[in-house]
Coordinates of C-alpha atoms and ligand atoms in Angstrom, one line a residue:
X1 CA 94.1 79.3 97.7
X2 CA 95.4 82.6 100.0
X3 CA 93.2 82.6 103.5
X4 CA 93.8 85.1 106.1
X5 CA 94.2 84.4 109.6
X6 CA 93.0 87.3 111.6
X7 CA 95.5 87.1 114.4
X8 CA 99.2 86.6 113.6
X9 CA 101.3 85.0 112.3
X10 CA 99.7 85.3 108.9
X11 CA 98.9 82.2 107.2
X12 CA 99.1 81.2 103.3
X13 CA 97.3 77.8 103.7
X14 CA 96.7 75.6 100.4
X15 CA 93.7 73.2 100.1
X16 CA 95.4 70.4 101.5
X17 CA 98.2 70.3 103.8
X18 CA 101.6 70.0 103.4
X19 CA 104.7 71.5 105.6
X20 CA 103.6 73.9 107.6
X21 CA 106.8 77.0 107.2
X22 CA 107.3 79.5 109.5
X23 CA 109.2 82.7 108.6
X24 CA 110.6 85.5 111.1
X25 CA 111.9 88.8 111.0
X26 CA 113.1 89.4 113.8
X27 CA 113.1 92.5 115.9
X28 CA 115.4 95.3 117.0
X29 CA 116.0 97.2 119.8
X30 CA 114.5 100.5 118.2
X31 CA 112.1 98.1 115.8
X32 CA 110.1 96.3 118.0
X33 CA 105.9 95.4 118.2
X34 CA 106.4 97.3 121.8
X35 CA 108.3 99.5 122.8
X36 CA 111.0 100.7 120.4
X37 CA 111.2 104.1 118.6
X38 CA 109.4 103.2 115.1
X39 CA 105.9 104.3 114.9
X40 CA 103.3 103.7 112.4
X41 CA 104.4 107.0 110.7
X42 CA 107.9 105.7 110.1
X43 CA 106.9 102.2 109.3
X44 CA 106.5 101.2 105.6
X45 CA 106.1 97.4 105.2
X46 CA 109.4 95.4 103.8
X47 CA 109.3 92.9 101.0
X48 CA 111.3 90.1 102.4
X49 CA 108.9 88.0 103.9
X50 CA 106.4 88.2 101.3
X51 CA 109.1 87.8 98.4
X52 CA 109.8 84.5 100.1
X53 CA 106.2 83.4 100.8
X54 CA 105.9 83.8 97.1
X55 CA 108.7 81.6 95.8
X56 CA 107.9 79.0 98.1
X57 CA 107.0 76.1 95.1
X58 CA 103.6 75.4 94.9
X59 CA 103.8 71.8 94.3
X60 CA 104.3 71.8 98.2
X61 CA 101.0 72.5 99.5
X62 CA 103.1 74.5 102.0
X63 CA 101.2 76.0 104.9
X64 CA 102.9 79.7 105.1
X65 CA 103.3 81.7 108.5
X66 CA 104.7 85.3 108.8
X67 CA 105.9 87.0 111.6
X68 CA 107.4 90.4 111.7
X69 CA 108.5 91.2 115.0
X70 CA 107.9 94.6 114.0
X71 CA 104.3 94.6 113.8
X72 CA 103.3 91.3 115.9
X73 CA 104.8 88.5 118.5
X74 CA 106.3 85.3 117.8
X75 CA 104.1 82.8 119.2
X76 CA 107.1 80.0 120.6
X77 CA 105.0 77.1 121.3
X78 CA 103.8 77.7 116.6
X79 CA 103.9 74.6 115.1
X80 CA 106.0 74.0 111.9
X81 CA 107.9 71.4 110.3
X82 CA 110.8 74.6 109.5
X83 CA 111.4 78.0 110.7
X84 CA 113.0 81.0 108.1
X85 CA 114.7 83.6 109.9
X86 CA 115.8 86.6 108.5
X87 CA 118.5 88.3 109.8
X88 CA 120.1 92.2 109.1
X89 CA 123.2 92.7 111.7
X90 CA 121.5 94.7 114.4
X91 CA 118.7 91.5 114.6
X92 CA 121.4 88.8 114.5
X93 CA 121.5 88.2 118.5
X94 CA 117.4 88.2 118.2
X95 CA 117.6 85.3 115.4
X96 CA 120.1 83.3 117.1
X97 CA 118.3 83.4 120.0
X98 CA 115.1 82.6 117.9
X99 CA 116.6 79.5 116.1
X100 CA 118.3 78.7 119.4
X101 CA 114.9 78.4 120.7
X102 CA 113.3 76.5 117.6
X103 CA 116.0 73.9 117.4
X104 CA 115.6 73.2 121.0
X105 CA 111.9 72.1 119.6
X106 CA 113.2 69.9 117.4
X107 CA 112.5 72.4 114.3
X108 CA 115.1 73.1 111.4
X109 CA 116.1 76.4 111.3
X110 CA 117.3 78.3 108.4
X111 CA 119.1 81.1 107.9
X112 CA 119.0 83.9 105.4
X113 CA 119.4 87.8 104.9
X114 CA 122.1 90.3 104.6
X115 CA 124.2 89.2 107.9
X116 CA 124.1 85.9 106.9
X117 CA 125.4 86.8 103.6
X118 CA 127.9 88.6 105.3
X119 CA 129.2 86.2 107.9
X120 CA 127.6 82.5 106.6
X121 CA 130.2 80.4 109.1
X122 CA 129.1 82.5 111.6
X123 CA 125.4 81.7 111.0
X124 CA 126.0 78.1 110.1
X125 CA 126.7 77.6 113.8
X126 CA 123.0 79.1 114.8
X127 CA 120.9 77.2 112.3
X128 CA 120.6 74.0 110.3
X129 CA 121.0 75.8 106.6
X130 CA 122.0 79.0 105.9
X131 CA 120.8 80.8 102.9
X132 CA 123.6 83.5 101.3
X133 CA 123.2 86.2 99.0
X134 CA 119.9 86.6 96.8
X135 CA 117.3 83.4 97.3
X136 CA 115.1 83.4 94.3
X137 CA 116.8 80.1 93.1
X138 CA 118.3 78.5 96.4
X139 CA 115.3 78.7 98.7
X140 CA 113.0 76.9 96.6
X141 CA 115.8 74.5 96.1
X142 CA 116.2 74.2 99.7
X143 CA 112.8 73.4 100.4
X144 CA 112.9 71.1 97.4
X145 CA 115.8 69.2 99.5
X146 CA 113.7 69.7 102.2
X147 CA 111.2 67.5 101.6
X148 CA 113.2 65.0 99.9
X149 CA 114.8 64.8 103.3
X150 CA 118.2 66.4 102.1
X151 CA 118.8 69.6 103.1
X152 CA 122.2 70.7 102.4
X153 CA 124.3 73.3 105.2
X154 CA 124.6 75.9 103.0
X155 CA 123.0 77.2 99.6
X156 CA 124.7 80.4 97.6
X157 CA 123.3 82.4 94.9
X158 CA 124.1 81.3 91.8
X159 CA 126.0 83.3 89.1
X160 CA 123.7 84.8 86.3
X161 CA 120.6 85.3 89.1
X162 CA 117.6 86.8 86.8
X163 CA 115.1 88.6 88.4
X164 CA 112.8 88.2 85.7
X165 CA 109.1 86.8 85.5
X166 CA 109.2 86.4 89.3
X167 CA 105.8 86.2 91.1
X168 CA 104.8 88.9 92.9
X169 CA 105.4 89.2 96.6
X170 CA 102.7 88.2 98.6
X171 CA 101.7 91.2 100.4
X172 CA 98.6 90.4 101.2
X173 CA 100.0 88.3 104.0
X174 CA 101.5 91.3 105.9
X175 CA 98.4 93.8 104.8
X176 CA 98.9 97.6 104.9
X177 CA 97.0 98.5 108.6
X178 CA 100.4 98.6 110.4
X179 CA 102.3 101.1 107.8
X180 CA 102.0 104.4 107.0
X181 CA 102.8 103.4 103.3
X182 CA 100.9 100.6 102.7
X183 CA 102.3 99.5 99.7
X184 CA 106.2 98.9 98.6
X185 CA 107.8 97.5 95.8
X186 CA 111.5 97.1 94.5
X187 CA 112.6 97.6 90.4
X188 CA 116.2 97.0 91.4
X189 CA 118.7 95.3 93.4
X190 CA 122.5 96.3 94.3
X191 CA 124.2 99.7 93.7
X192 CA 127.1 100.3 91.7
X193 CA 129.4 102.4 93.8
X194 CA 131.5 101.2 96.9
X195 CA 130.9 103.7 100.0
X196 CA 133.6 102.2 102.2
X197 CA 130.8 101.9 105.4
X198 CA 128.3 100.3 103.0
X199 CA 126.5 97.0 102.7
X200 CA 125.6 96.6 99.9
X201 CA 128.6 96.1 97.6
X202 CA 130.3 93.5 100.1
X203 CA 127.2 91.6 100.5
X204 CA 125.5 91.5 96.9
X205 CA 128.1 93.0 94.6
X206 CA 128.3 96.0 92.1
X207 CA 126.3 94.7 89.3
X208 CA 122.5 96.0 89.4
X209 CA 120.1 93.1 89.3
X210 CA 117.1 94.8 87.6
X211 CA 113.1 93.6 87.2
X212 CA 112.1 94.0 83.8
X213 CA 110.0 97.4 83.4
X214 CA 107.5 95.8 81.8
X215 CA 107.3 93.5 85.4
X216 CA 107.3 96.2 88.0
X217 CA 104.1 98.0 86.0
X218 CA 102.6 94.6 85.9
X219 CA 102.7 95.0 89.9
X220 CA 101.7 97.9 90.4
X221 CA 99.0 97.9 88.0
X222 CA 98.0 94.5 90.1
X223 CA 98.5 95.8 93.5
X224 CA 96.4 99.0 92.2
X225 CA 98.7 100.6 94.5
X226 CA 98.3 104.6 93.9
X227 CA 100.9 105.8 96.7
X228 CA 103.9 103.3 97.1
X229 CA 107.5 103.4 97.7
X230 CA 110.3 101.5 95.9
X231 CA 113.1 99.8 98.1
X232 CA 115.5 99.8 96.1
X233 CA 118.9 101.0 97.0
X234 CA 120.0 103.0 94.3
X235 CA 116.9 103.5 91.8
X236 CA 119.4 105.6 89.6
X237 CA 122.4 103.0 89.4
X238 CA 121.7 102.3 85.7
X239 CA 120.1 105.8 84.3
X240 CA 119.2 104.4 80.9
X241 CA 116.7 101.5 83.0
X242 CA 115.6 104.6 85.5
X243 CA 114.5 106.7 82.4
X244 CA 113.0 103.5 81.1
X245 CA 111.4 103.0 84.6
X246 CA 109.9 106.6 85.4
X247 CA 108.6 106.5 81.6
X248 CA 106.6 103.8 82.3
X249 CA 104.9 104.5 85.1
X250 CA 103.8 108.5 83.9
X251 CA 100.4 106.5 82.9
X252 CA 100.1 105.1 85.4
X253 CA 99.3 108.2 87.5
X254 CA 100.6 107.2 90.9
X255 CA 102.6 108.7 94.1
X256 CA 105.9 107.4 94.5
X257 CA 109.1 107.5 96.9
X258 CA 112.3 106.1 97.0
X259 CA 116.2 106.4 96.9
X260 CA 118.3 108.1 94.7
X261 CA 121.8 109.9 94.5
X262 CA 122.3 113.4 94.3
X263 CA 123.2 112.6 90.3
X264 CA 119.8 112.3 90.1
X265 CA 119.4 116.6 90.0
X266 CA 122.4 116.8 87.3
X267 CA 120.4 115.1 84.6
X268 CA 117.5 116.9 83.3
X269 CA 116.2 114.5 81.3
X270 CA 116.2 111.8 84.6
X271 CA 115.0 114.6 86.9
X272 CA 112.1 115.7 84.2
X273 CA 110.7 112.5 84.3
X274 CA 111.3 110.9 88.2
X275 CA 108.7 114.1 88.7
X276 CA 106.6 113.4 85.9
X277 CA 106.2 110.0 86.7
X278 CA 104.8 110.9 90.4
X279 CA 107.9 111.2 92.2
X280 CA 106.8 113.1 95.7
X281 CA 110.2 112.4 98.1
X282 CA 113.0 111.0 97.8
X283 CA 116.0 110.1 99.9
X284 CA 119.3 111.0 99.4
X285 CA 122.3 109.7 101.6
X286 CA 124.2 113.1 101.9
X287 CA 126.2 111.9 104.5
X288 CA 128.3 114.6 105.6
X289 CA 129.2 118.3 104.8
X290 CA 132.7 117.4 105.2
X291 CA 135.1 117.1 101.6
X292 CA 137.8 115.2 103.7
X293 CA 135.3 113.0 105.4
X294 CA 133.5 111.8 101.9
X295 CA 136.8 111.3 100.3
X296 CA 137.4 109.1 103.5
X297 CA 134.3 107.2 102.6
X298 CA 134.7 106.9 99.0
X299 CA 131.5 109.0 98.1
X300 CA 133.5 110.7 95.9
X301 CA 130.1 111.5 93.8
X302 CA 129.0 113.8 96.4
X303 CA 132.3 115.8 96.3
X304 CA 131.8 119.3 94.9
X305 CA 128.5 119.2 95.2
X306 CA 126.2 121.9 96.4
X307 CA 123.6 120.5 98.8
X308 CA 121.7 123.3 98.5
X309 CA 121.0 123.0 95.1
X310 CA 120.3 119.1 95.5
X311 CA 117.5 120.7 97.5
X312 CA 116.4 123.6 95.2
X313 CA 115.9 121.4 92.1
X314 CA 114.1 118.7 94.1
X315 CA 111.5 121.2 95.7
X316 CA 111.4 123.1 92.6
X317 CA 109.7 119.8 90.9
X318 CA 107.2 119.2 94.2
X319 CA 109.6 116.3 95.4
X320 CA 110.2 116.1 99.3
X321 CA 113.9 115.0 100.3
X322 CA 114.3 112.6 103.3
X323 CA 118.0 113.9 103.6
X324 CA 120.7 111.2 105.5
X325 CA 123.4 112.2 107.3
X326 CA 126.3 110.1 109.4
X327 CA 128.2 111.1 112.3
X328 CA 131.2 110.2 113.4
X329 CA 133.8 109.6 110.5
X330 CA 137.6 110.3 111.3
X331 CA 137.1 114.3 110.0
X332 CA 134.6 114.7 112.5
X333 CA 134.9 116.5 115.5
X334 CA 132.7 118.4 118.2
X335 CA 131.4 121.0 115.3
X336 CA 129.8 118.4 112.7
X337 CA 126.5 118.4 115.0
X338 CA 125.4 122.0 115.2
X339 CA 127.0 122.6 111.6
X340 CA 124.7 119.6 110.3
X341 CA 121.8 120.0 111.6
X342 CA 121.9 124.1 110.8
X343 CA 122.4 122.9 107.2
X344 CA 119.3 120.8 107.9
X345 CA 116.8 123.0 109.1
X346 CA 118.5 126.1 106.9
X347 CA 118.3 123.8 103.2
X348 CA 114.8 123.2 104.3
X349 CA 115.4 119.4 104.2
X350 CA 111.9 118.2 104.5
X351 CA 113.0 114.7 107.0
X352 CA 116.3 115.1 107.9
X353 CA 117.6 111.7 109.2
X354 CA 121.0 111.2 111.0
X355 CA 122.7 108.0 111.8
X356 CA 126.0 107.1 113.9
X357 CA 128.5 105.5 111.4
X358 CA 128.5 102.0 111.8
X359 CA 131.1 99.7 110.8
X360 CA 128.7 96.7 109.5
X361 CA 130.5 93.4 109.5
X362 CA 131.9 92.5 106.1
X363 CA 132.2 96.2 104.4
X364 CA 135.6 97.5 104.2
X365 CA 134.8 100.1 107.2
X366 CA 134.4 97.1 109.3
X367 CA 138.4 95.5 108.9
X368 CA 140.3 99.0 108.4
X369 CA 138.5 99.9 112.3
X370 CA 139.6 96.2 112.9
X371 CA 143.1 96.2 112.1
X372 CA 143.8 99.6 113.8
X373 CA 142.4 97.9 116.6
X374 CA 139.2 100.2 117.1
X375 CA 136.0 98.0 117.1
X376 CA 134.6 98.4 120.5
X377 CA 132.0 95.8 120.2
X378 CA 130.5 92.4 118.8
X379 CA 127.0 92.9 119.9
X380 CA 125.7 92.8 117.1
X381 CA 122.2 94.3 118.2
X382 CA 124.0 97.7 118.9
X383 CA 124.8 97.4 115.2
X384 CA 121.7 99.6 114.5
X385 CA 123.2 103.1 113.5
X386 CA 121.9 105.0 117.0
X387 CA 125.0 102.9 119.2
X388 CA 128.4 103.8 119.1
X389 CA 130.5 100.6 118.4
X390 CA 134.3 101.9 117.3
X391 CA 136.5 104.6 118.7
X392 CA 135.8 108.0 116.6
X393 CA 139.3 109.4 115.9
X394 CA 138.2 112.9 117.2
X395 CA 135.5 112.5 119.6
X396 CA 134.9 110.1 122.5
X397 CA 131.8 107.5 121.9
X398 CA 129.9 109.4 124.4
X399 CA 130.2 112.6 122.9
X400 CA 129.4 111.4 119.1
X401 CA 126.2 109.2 121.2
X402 CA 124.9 112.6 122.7
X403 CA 125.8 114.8 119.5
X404 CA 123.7 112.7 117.3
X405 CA 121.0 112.8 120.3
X406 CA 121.5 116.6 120.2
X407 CA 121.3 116.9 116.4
X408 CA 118.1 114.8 116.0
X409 CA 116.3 117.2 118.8
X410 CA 117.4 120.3 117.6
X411 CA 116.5 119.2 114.4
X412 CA 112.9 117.8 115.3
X413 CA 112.2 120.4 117.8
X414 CA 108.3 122.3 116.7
X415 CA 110.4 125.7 115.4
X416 CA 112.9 123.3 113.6
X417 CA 109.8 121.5 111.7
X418 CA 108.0 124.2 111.2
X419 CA 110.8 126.3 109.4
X420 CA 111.6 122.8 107.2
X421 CA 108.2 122.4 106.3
X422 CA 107.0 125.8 105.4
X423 CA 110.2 126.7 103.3
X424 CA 109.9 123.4 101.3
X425 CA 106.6 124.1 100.3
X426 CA 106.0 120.7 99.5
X427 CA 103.4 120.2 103.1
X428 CA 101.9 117.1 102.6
X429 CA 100.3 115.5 105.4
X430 CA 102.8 112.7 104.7
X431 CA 106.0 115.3 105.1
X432 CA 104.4 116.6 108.6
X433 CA 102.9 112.9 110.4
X434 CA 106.9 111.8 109.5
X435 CA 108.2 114.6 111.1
X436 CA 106.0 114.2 114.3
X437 CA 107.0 110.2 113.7
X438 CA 110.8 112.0 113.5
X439 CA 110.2 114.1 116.9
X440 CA 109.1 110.7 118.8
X441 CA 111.9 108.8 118.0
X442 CA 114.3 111.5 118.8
X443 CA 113.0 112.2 122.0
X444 CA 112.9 108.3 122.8
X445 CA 116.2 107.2 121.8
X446 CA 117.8 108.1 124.9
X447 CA 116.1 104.6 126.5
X448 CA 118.0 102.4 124.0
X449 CA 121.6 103.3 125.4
X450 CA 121.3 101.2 128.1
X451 CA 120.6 98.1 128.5
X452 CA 117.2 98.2 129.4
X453 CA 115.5 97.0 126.2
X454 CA 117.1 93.6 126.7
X455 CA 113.8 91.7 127.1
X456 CA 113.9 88.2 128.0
X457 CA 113.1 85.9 125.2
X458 CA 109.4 85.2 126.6
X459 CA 108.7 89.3 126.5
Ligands
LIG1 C1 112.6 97.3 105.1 C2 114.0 97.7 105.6 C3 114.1 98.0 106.9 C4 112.9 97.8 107.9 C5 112.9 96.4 108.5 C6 114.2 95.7 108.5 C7 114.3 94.5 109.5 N1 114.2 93.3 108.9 O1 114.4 94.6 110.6 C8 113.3 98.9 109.0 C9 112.7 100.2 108.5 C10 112.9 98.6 110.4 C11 114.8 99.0 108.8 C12 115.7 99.5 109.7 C13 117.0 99.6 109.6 N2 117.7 99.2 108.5 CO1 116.9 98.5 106.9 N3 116.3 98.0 105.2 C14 115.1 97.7 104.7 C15 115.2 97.6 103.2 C16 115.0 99.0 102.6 C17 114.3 96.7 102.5 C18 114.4 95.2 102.9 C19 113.6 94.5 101.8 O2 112.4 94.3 102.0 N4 114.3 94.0 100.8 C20 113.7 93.3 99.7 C21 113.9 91.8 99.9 C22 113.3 91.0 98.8 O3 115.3 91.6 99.9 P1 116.1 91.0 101.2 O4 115.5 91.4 102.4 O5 117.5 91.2 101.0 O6 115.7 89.4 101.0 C23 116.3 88.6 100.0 C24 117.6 87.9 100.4 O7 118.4 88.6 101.3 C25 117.1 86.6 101.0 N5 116.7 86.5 102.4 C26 116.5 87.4 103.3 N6 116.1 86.9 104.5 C27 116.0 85.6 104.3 C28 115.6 84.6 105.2 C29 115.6 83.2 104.7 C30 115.2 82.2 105.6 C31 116.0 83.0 103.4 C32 116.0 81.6 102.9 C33 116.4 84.0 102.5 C34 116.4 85.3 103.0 O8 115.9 86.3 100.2 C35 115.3 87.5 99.8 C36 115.0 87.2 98.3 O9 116.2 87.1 97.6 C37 116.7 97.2 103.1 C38 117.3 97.6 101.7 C39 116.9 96.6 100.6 N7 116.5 97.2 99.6 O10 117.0 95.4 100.8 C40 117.4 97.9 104.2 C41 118.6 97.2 105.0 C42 118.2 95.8 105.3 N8 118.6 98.0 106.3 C43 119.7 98.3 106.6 C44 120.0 99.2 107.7 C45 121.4 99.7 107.8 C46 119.0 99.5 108.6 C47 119.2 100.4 109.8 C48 120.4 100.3 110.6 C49 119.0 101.9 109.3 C50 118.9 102.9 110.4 N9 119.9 103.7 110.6 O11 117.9 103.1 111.0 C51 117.9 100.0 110.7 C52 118.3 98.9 111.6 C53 117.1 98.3 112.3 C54 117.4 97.1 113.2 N10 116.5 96.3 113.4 O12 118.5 96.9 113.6 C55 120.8 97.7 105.8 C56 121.3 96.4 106.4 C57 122.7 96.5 107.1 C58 123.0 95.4 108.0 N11 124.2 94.8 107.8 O13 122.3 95.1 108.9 C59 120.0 97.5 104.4 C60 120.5 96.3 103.6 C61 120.1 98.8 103.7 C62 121.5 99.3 103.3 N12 121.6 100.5 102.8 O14 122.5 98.8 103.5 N13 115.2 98.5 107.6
LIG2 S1 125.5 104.9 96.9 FE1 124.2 104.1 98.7 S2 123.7 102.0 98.3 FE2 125.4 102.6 96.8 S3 127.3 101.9 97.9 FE3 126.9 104.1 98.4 S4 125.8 104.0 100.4 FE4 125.6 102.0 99.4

């Protein structure tokens, strides 16, 4: 039995009682209930929680409780008999503190996400279990242990991880009232290329983990979900499953975003149906305009490739591009801002979106900056892509910190989203509240470069 609680957390609570499981995501600096530079216009709601409420075994009779720093508080004094944390890099200081707190209650805490993938000893000394890599086998196991009063320090994914016949997320427990997109789902997991500043490979591998077709319609049709967005990293890292994909959801009439390469316009087939299957935006990590700097950062695939065209063939079939672009690799110098965002605003890029490159912990970016002794900081929470945390090799942290700051104005100023808009032709209200969303967070993100955000734990 699911019952809402009309004030957070969210509760899942069965007929009778058993443990009563608390799960966190913790915030950011810029992600944050208050404050912080996300607005509802930005905010789309993620799957982690929700995947994890729904794998929690129902033998149990597990009382659930989601937070999402994001949208709502943790209350400290919340009674539970364990606390989840999940933790991406720029959060980990937030979920230490978090678990520091919990444990100090007398609460086991566990552990589980990408940075805990990434670095496991280092998040073995904040919790009492940490979870690494994928958890649709090892969290119910842990909890299993759990209440056999055996918890083990550490549970891994296991080879051969199926992501078949898994139940559904439970999204109810988050709702849609806080998210511009209410509704988000994920076909596929893992991408098959290696961008040396990349997650994704270093933490989960180059093998696509993939829901069965037949699965994903099942959940949508379920959710009856007409607009949604798909989470996945790479929705094109196995073509012959993204054709599959796309052609199954054409009946289904819906509205759909999510992330692609820019391989995605070479294939007519695979372009064809993404639009005929209600594709309406899609984002595309361009990354820079630079040859040497993409052959720098192993995106060889976007080598030789005219932007501009990306960007033609996209609008052509009504699809909106939320174009990415980093700052800051060794090619870079003081001309990659103006240059950039020009491209921007003169391709008609319907949401541009620029990030400082950020050597994650565990990607190969991460020990080459290391062993030419250019990691400026462990703070993990400036690990958000708006901090500078390495020495550029052409520019000076400040000046690749205000750059981006310039670029992101220039780019959101009211000529700048007007000339994007009305030369894409695609204007749906979605394309314009994002932009104004855009325009906020560029104007705000001066605030986070000091130190200011740095609530106390009560806040
Ligand atoms: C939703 C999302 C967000 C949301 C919220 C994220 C958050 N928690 O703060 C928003 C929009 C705020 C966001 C922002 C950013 N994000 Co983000 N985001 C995502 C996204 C698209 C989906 C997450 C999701 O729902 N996944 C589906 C669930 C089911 O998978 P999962 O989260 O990995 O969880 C599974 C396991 O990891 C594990 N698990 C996870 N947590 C826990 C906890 C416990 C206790 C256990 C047992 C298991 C467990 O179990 C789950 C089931 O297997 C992911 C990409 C992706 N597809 O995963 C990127 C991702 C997490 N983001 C990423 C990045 C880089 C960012 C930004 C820096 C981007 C930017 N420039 O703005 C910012 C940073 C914000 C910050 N707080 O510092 C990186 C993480 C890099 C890193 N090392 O931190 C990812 C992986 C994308 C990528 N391309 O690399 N993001
Ligand atoms: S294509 Fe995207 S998801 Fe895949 S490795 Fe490169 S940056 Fe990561």
């Amino acid at each position: 039995m699911i019952a809402h609680n009309a004030h957070s957390p969210i509760s899942h609570r069965p007929a009778s009682a058993g443990p009563r499981i608390l799960l966190i995501s913790p915030r950011g600096p810029l992600y944050r209930h208050r404050g912080g530079t996300w607005k509802k216009a930005l905010r789309y709601p993620p799957l982690t929680l929700t995947t994890l409420a729904a794998l929690v075994p129902k033998e149990l009779n597990a009382t659930v409780d989601l937070v999402d720093e994001g949208i709502a508080e943790t209350d400290l004094d919340a009674e539970a008999d364990l606390v989840g944390i999940s933790a991406i890099t720029g959060t980990a200081p937030r979920s230490y503190e978090l678990a520091a707190h919990f444990c100090s209650r007398g609460i086991p805490v566990v552990l589980g996400g990408v940075h805990p993938t990434l670095l496991p000893e280092e998040a073995a000394r904040h919790a009492d279990s940490v979870v690494v890599g994928y958890a649709e086998d090892s969290w119910p196991q842990l909890l299993r242990d759990f209440m056999a009063g055996r918890m083990q320090p550490r549970y891994d994914q296991q080879p051969g991880l199926s992501l078949a016949d898994r139940p559904f997320p439970c999204r109810e427990m988050l709702g849609s009232r806080h998210f511009a997109i209410g509704h988000t789902i994920e076909a596929t997991r893992a991408c098959v290329h290696s961008c040396e500043f990349c997650v994704v490979p270093s933490a989960w591998g180059r093998k696509p983990f993939q829901h069965p077709v037949a699965d994903v319609v099942a959940d949508i049709r379920q959710m009856g979900a007409k607009r949604l967005l798909f989470l996945d990293l790479n929705l094109i890292a196995d073509v012959a499953y993204a054709k599959e994909l796309f052609t199954a959801l054409i009946p289904l009439k819906i509205q759909w975003g999510g992330l692609a390469t820019v391989g995605i316009v070479w294939d007519e087939e695979l372009l064809d149906l993404c639009a005929r299957s209600g594709c309406k935006g899609l984002l595309i990590g361009f990354e820079t305009l630079n040859a040497n700097a993409l052959q720098e950062t192993r995106k060889g695939f976007n080598l030789h490739t005219d932007y501009r065209e990306v960007v033609r063939r996209l609008h052509e079939r009504g699809i909106g591009i939320q174009g990415t672009f980093v700052f800051g690799f060794d090619s870079h110098d003081e001309s990659v801002f103006a240059e950039t965002a020009e491209f921007a605003i003169d391709a008609c890029i319907d949401l541009p979106r620029y990030a400082v490159l950020t050597p994650f912990p565990g990607t190969p970016l991460f020990r080459r900056l290391k062993e030419e002794g250019r990691i400026l900081s462990d703070d993990w929470s400036l690990y958000d892509g708006q901090h500078v945390v390495y020495q550029p090799q052409q520019l000076t942290p400040d000046a690749l910190l205000r750059g981006t700051e310039w670029a992101w104005k220039k780019t959101y100023s009211y000529a700048s989203i007007a000339k994007r808009l009305l030369g894409s032709r695609i204007l749906l209200p979605l394309a314009l509240a994002g932009n104004l969303g855009y325009r906020f967070y560029a104007h705000n993100l001066h605030k986070y470069y000091t130190c200011d955000w740095r609530l106390a734990i009560s806040d």
